Amino acid sequence: MITLQNDRIYLRMLEPQDLQFLSNVENNPEFWTISQTTQPFTNYTLSQYIEQAHQDIYESKQQRWVICQQQTSTIIGFIDLFDFDIRNSRVGLGIVIADKNDRKKGYATDSLELILSYIFNHLFIRQIFVNILTDNTASRKLFSKFGFQLAGVKKDWIRENNLYKDEAIYQLIRKDL
């Protein structure tokens, strides 16, 4: 099993003992807008998802990494690869730091640095894209810091309650791959 790490965090694949944390994140309405979730997931459904998480990204077209603090092994979030398209050499990326108290501490930055190295140097993918609500300033700054560039804005793309929000797409393209 591949584990990506630095001195503060490590990224690893989902394991059965992650069920409760996964359930807490997936069933938290705070994240439903961006994930387009419309109803809670059952523990059975999530355990089935974890069971399939061992599949190779080439087969499943997605991969979820668990973000853990290095010293305590405490889970703090997830980093997801999705819409993996080997033919066009691209993949989507998403990050969630679950607890607000763990945000703005550099965990997303560390995770992004590790996963970008994996994507470019292990998967040899040329292009990464992220979808970010335009009012999510922290995420826009994070991805811009790593060279992601605004490719466009989808107007009134995401409905949250009775309000429509714009969603930006950012891309990072490695010309040398």
PDB file of C-alpha atoms in Angstrom:
ATOM      1  CA  MET A   1       0.000   0.000   0.000  1.00  0.00           C
ATOM      2  CA  ILE A   2       1.302   3.428  -0.924  1.00  0.00           C
ATOM      3  CA  THR A   3       1.477   5.987   1.855  1.00  0.00           C
ATOM      4  CA  LEU A   4       2.423   9.578   1.100  1.00  0.00           C
ATOM      5  CA  GLN A   5       3.907  11.553   3.967  1.00  0.00           C
ATOM      6  CA  ASN A   6       5.843  14.510   5.246  1.00  0.00           C
ATOM      7  CA  ASP A   7       6.774  15.438   8.807  1.00  0.00           C
ATOM      8  CA  ARG A   8       3.235  16.711   9.681  1.00  0.00           C
ATOM      9  CA  ILE A   9       0.770  14.438   7.861  1.00  0.00           C
ATOM     10  CA  TYR A  10       0.421  11.242   5.914  1.00  0.00           C
ATOM     11  CA  LEU A  11      -2.078  10.139   3.300  1.00  0.00           C
ATOM     12  CA  ARG A  12      -3.290   6.548   3.158  1.00  0.00           C
ATOM     13  CA  MET A  13      -6.085   4.549   1.565  1.00  0.00           C
ATOM     14  CA  LEU A  14      -9.446   4.008   3.258  1.00  0.00           C
ATOM     15  CA  GLU A  15      -9.662   1.173   5.777  1.00  0.00           C
ATOM     16  CA  PRO A  16     -12.665  -0.464   7.491  1.00  0.00           C
ATOM     17  CA  GLN A  17     -11.989   1.392  10.764  1.00  0.00           C
ATOM     18  CA  ASP A  18     -12.577   4.700   8.903  1.00  0.00           C
ATOM     19  CA  LEU A  19     -16.315   4.006   8.621  1.00  0.00           C
ATOM     20  CA  GLN A  20     -17.418   6.332  11.438  1.00  0.00           C
ATOM     21  CA  PHE A  21     -15.279   9.253  10.265  1.00  0.00           C
ATOM     22  CA  LEU A  22     -16.412   8.706   6.657  1.00  0.00           C
ATOM     23  CA  SER A  23     -20.034   8.620   7.815  1.00  0.00           C
ATOM     24  CA  ASN A  24     -19.583  11.830   9.806  1.00  0.00           C
ATOM     25  CA  VAL A  25     -18.160  13.633   6.777  1.00  0.00           C
ATOM     26  CA  GLU A  26     -20.487  12.237   4.115  1.00  0.00           C
ATOM     27  CA  ASN A  27     -23.563  12.800   6.287  1.00  0.00           C
ATOM     28  CA  ASN A  28     -22.623  16.327   7.351  1.00  0.00           C
ATOM     29  CA  PRO A  29     -25.007  18.738   5.585  1.00  0.00           C
ATOM     30  CA  GLU A  30     -22.217  21.382   5.604  1.00  0.00           C
ATOM     31  CA  PHE A  31     -20.545  19.423   2.768  1.00  0.00           C
ATOM     32  CA  TRP A  32     -23.667  18.444   0.836  1.00  0.00           C
ATOM     33  CA  THR A  33     -23.738  21.525  -1.375  1.00  0.00           C
ATOM     34  CA  ILE A  34     -20.385  20.874  -2.985  1.00  0.00           C
ATOM     35  CA  SER A  35     -20.735  17.066  -3.069  1.00  0.00           C
ATOM     36  CA  GLN A  36     -24.284  17.315  -4.444  1.00  0.00           C
ATOM     37  CA  THR A  37     -25.498  14.916  -1.756  1.00  0.00           C
ATOM     38  CA  THR A  38     -29.264  14.940  -1.326  1.00  0.00           C
ATOM     39  CA  GLN A  39     -29.758  12.417   1.473  1.00  0.00           C
ATOM     40  CA  PRO A  40     -27.681  10.701   4.151  1.00  0.00           C
ATOM     41  CA  PHE A  41     -25.687   7.572   3.356  1.00  0.00           C
ATOM     42  CA  THR A  42     -26.274   4.415   5.357  1.00  0.00           C
ATOM     43  CA  ASN A  43     -23.389   2.731   7.131  1.00  0.00           C
ATOM     44  CA  TYR A  44     -24.009  -0.270   4.880  1.00  0.00           C
ATOM     45  CA  THR A  45     -23.541   1.830   1.737  1.00  0.00           C
ATOM     46  CA  LEU A  46     -20.402   3.456   3.113  1.00  0.00           C
ATOM     47  CA  SER A  47     -18.953   0.118   4.238  1.00  0.00           C
ATOM     48  CA  GLN A  48     -19.514  -1.207   0.704  1.00  0.00           C
ATOM     49  CA  TYR A  49     -17.701   1.854  -0.620  1.00  0.00           C
ATOM     50  CA  ILE A  50     -14.769   1.200   1.732  1.00  0.00           C
ATOM     51  CA  GLU A  51     -14.719  -2.437   0.616  1.00  0.00           C
ATOM     52  CA  GLN A  52     -14.271  -1.307  -2.989  1.00  0.00           C
ATOM     53  CA  ALA A  53     -11.688   1.373  -2.139  1.00  0.00           C
ATOM     54  CA  HIS A  54      -8.833  -1.063  -2.757  1.00  0.00           C
ATOM     55  CA  GLN A  55      -9.591  -1.029  -6.487  1.00  0.00           C
ATOM     56  CA  ASP A  56      -6.940   0.432  -8.720  1.00  0.00           C
ATOM     57  CA  ILE A  57      -7.649   3.968  -9.930  1.00  0.00           C
ATOM     58  CA  TYR A  58      -7.426   2.672 -13.500  1.00  0.00           C
ATOM     59  CA  GLU A  59     -10.380   0.408 -12.752  1.00  0.00           C
ATOM     60  CA  SER A  60     -12.549   2.539 -10.466  1.00  0.00           C
ATOM     61  CA  LYS A  61     -11.670   5.962 -11.992  1.00  0.00           C
ATOM     62  CA  GLN A  62     -11.468   7.378  -8.460  1.00  0.00           C
ATOM     63  CA  GLN A  63      -9.344   7.181  -5.354  1.00  0.00           C
ATOM     64  CA  ARG A  64      -9.871   8.497  -1.834  1.00  0.00           C
ATOM     65  CA  TRP A  65      -6.952   9.206   0.471  1.00  0.00           C
ATOM     66  CA  VAL A  66      -7.342   9.665   4.222  1.00  0.00           C
ATOM     67  CA  ILE A  67      -5.446  12.661   5.653  1.00  0.00           C
ATOM     68  CA  CYS A  68      -3.912  11.839   9.045  1.00  0.00           C
ATOM     69  CA  GLN A  69      -1.797  13.823  11.490  1.00  0.00           C
ATOM     70  CA  GLN A  70       1.659  12.290  11.597  1.00  0.00           C
ATOM     71  CA  GLN A  71       2.234  12.245  15.378  1.00  0.00           C
ATOM     72  CA  THR A  72      -1.212  11.119  16.544  1.00  0.00           C
ATOM     73  CA  SER A  73      -2.566   9.290  13.449  1.00  0.00           C
ATOM     74  CA  THR A  74      -5.758  11.303  13.957  1.00  0.00           C
ATOM     75  CA  ILE A  75      -7.868  11.496  10.806  1.00  0.00           C
ATOM     76  CA  ILE A  76      -8.494  15.091   9.785  1.00  0.00           C
ATOM     77  CA  GLY A  77      -9.945  14.797   6.297  1.00  0.00           C
ATOM     78  CA  PHE A  78      -9.935  13.318   2.831  1.00  0.00           C
ATOM     79  CA  ILE A  79      -8.370  14.091  -0.500  1.00  0.00           C
ATOM     80  CA  ASP A  80     -10.179  12.625  -3.485  1.00  0.00           C
ATOM     81  CA  LEU A  81      -9.207  11.922  -7.051  1.00  0.00           C
ATOM     82  CA  PHE A  82     -12.201  11.498  -9.351  1.00  0.00           C
ATOM     83  CA  ASP A  83     -13.152  11.411 -13.034  1.00  0.00           C
ATOM     84  CA  PHE A  84      -9.784   9.786 -13.749  1.00  0.00           C
ATOM     85  CA  ASP A  85      -9.384   9.860 -17.524  1.00  0.00           C
ATOM     86  CA  ILE A  86      -6.198   8.160 -18.680  1.00  0.00           C
ATOM     87  CA  ARG A  87      -6.966   8.698 -22.371  1.00  0.00           C
ATOM     88  CA  ASN A  88      -7.012  12.483 -21.919  1.00  0.00           C
ATOM     89  CA  SER A  89      -4.501  12.403 -19.048  1.00  0.00           C
ATOM     90  CA  ARG A  90      -6.610  14.274 -16.507  1.00  0.00           C
ATOM     91  CA  VAL A  91      -8.150  13.853 -13.086  1.00  0.00           C
ATOM     92  CA  GLY A  92     -10.391  15.851 -10.758  1.00  0.00           C
ATOM     93  CA  LEU A  93      -9.289  16.657  -7.224  1.00  0.00           C
ATOM     94  CA  GLY A  94     -11.099  17.580  -4.028  1.00  0.00           C
ATOM     95  CA  ILE A  95     -10.004  18.163  -0.438  1.00  0.00           C
ATOM     96  CA  VAL A  96     -12.005  18.322   2.764  1.00  0.00           C
ATOM     97  CA  ILE A  97     -10.659  19.111   6.211  1.00  0.00           C
ATOM     98  CA  ALA A  98     -13.589  17.960   8.315  1.00  0.00           C
ATOM     99  CA  ASP A  99     -13.260  19.887  11.560  1.00  0.00           C
ATOM    100  CA  LYS A 100     -13.255  23.681  11.368  1.00  0.00           C
ATOM    101  CA  ASN A 101     -10.645  23.709  14.163  1.00  0.00           C
ATOM    102  CA  ASP A 102      -8.218  21.853  11.873  1.00  0.00           C
ATOM    103  CA  ARG A 103      -8.619  24.298   8.983  1.00  0.00           C
ATOM    104  CA  LYS A 104      -6.101  27.059   8.242  1.00  0.00           C
ATOM    105  CA  LYS A 105      -3.313  25.031   9.836  1.00  0.00           C
ATOM    106  CA  GLY A 106      -1.602  23.981   6.609  1.00  0.00           C
ATOM    107  CA  TYR A 107      -3.031  20.452   6.416  1.00  0.00           C
ATOM    108  CA  ALA A 108      -4.691  21.065   3.050  1.00  0.00           C
ATOM    109  CA  THR A 109      -1.465  22.631   1.748  1.00  0.00           C
ATOM    110  CA  ASP A 110       0.575  19.634   2.901  1.00  0.00           C
ATOM    111  CA  SER A 111      -1.983  17.212   1.434  1.00  0.00           C
ATOM    112  CA  LEU A 112      -2.070  19.004  -1.883  1.00  0.00           C
ATOM    113  CA  GLU A 113       1.712  19.040  -2.132  1.00  0.00           C
ATOM    114  CA  LEU A 114       1.876  15.281  -1.503  1.00  0.00           C
ATOM    115  CA  ILE A 115      -0.951  14.350  -3.857  1.00  0.00           C
ATOM    116  CA  LEU A 116       0.354  16.545  -6.702  1.00  0.00           C
ATOM    117  CA  SER A 117       3.683  14.740  -6.550  1.00  0.00           C
ATOM    118  CA  TYR A 118       1.838  11.400  -6.643  1.00  0.00           C
ATOM    119  CA  ILE A 119      -0.354  12.453  -9.572  1.00  0.00           C
ATOM    120  CA  PHE A 120       2.495  13.785 -11.692  1.00  0.00           C
ATOM    121  CA  ASN A 121       5.278  11.352 -10.728  1.00  0.00           C
ATOM    122  CA  HIS A 122       3.362   8.107 -10.175  1.00  0.00           C
ATOM    123  CA  LEU A 123       0.238   8.356 -12.315  1.00  0.00           C
ATOM    124  CA  PHE A 124       1.933  10.564 -14.948  1.00  0.00           C
ATOM    125  CA  ILE A 125      -1.228  12.618 -15.388  1.00  0.00           C
ATOM    126  CA  ARG A 126      -0.837  15.864 -17.311  1.00  0.00           C
ATOM    127  CA  GLN A 127      -3.847  17.854 -16.086  1.00  0.00           C
ATOM    128  CA  ILE A 128      -5.692  18.273 -12.796  1.00  0.00           C
ATOM    129  CA  PHE A 129      -8.927  20.173 -12.353  1.00  0.00           C
ATOM    130  CA  VAL A 130     -10.814  21.388  -9.299  1.00  0.00           C
ATOM    131  CA  ASN A 131     -14.301  22.827  -8.920  1.00  0.00           C
ATOM    132  CA  ILE A 132     -14.565  25.562  -6.297  1.00  0.00           C
ATOM    133  CA  LEU A 133     -17.503  27.729  -5.294  1.00  0.00           C
ATOM    134  CA  THR A 134     -16.472  31.292  -6.070  1.00  0.00           C
ATOM    135  CA  ASP A 135     -17.238  32.378  -2.505  1.00  0.00           C
ATOM    136  CA  ASN A 136     -14.711  29.832  -1.130  1.00  0.00           C
ATOM    137  CA  THR A 137     -11.789  32.242  -0.942  1.00  0.00           C
ATOM    138  CA  ALA A 138      -9.572  29.904   1.107  1.00  0.00           C
ATOM    139  CA  SER A 139      -9.751  27.113  -1.484  1.00  0.00           C
ATOM    140  CA  ARG A 140      -9.234  29.491  -4.384  1.00  0.00           C
ATOM    141  CA  LYS A 141      -6.088  30.858  -2.687  1.00  0.00           C
ATOM    142  CA  LEU A 142      -4.820  27.371  -1.859  1.00  0.00           C
ATOM    143  CA  PHE A 143      -5.048  26.045  -5.391  1.00  0.00           C
ATOM    144  CA  SER A 144      -3.784  29.275  -6.946  1.00  0.00           C
ATOM    145  CA  LYS A 145      -0.703  29.041  -4.722  1.00  0.00           C
ATOM    146  CA  PHE A 146       0.119  25.732  -6.423  1.00  0.00           C
ATOM    147  CA  GLY A 147      -0.257  27.150  -9.924  1.00  0.00           C
ATOM    148  CA  PHE A 148      -3.870  26.231 -10.655  1.00  0.00           C
ATOM    149  CA  GLN A 149      -5.364  28.776 -13.026  1.00  0.00           C
ATOM    150  CA  LEU A 150      -8.937  29.877 -13.383  1.00  0.00           C
ATOM    151  CA  ALA A 151     -10.324  28.286 -16.553  1.00  0.00           C
ATOM    152  CA  GLY A 152     -13.890  29.511 -16.264  1.00  0.00           C
ATOM    153  CA  VAL A 153     -16.898  30.170 -14.091  1.00  0.00           C
ATOM    154  CA  LYS A 154     -20.168  28.262 -14.301  1.00  0.00           C
ATOM    155  CA  LYS A 155     -22.860  30.794 -13.420  1.00  0.00           C
ATOM    156  CA  ASP A 156     -25.635  29.839 -10.977  1.00  0.00           C
ATOM    157  CA  TRP A 157     -24.255  26.290 -11.085  1.00  0.00           C
ATOM    158  CA  ILE A 158     -24.865  25.086  -7.528  1.00  0.00           C
ATOM    159  CA  ARG A 159     -28.118  25.523  -5.675  1.00  0.00           C
ATOM    160  CA  GLU A 160     -27.863  25.939  -1.926  1.00  0.00           C
ATOM    161  CA  ASN A 161     -31.270  26.311  -0.312  1.00  0.00           C
ATOM    162  CA  ASN A 162     -32.901  28.973  -2.477  1.00  0.00           C
ATOM    163  CA  LEU A 163     -29.684  30.616  -3.586  1.00  0.00           C
ATOM    164  CA  TYR A 164     -27.698  29.790  -6.716  1.00  0.00           C
ATOM    165  CA  LYS A 165     -23.919  30.012  -6.511  1.00  0.00           C
ATOM    166  CA  ASP A 166     -21.235  30.279  -9.157  1.00  0.00           C
ATOM    167  CA  GLU A 167     -18.661  27.516  -9.406  1.00  0.00           C
ATOM    168  CA  ALA A 168     -15.184  28.099 -10.803  1.00  0.00           C
ATOM    169  CA  ILE A 169     -13.072  25.491 -12.516  1.00  0.00           C
ATOM    170  CA  TYR A 170      -9.335  25.713 -11.983  1.00  0.00           C
ATOM    171  CA  GLN A 171      -6.767  23.700 -13.907  1.00  0.00           C
ATOM    172  CA  LEU A 172      -3.135  22.786 -13.428  1.00  0.00           C
ATOM    173  CA  ILE A 173      -1.491  21.553 -16.613  1.00  0.00           C
ATOM    174  CA  ARG A 174       2.016  20.146 -16.816  1.00  0.00           C
ATOM    175  CA  LYS A 175       3.211  20.846 -20.325  1.00  0.00           C
ATOM    176  CA  ASP A 176       6.154  18.442 -19.998  1.00  0.00           C
ATOM    177  CA  LEU A 177       3.981  15.321 -19.580  1.00  0.00           C
TER     178      LEU A 177
END
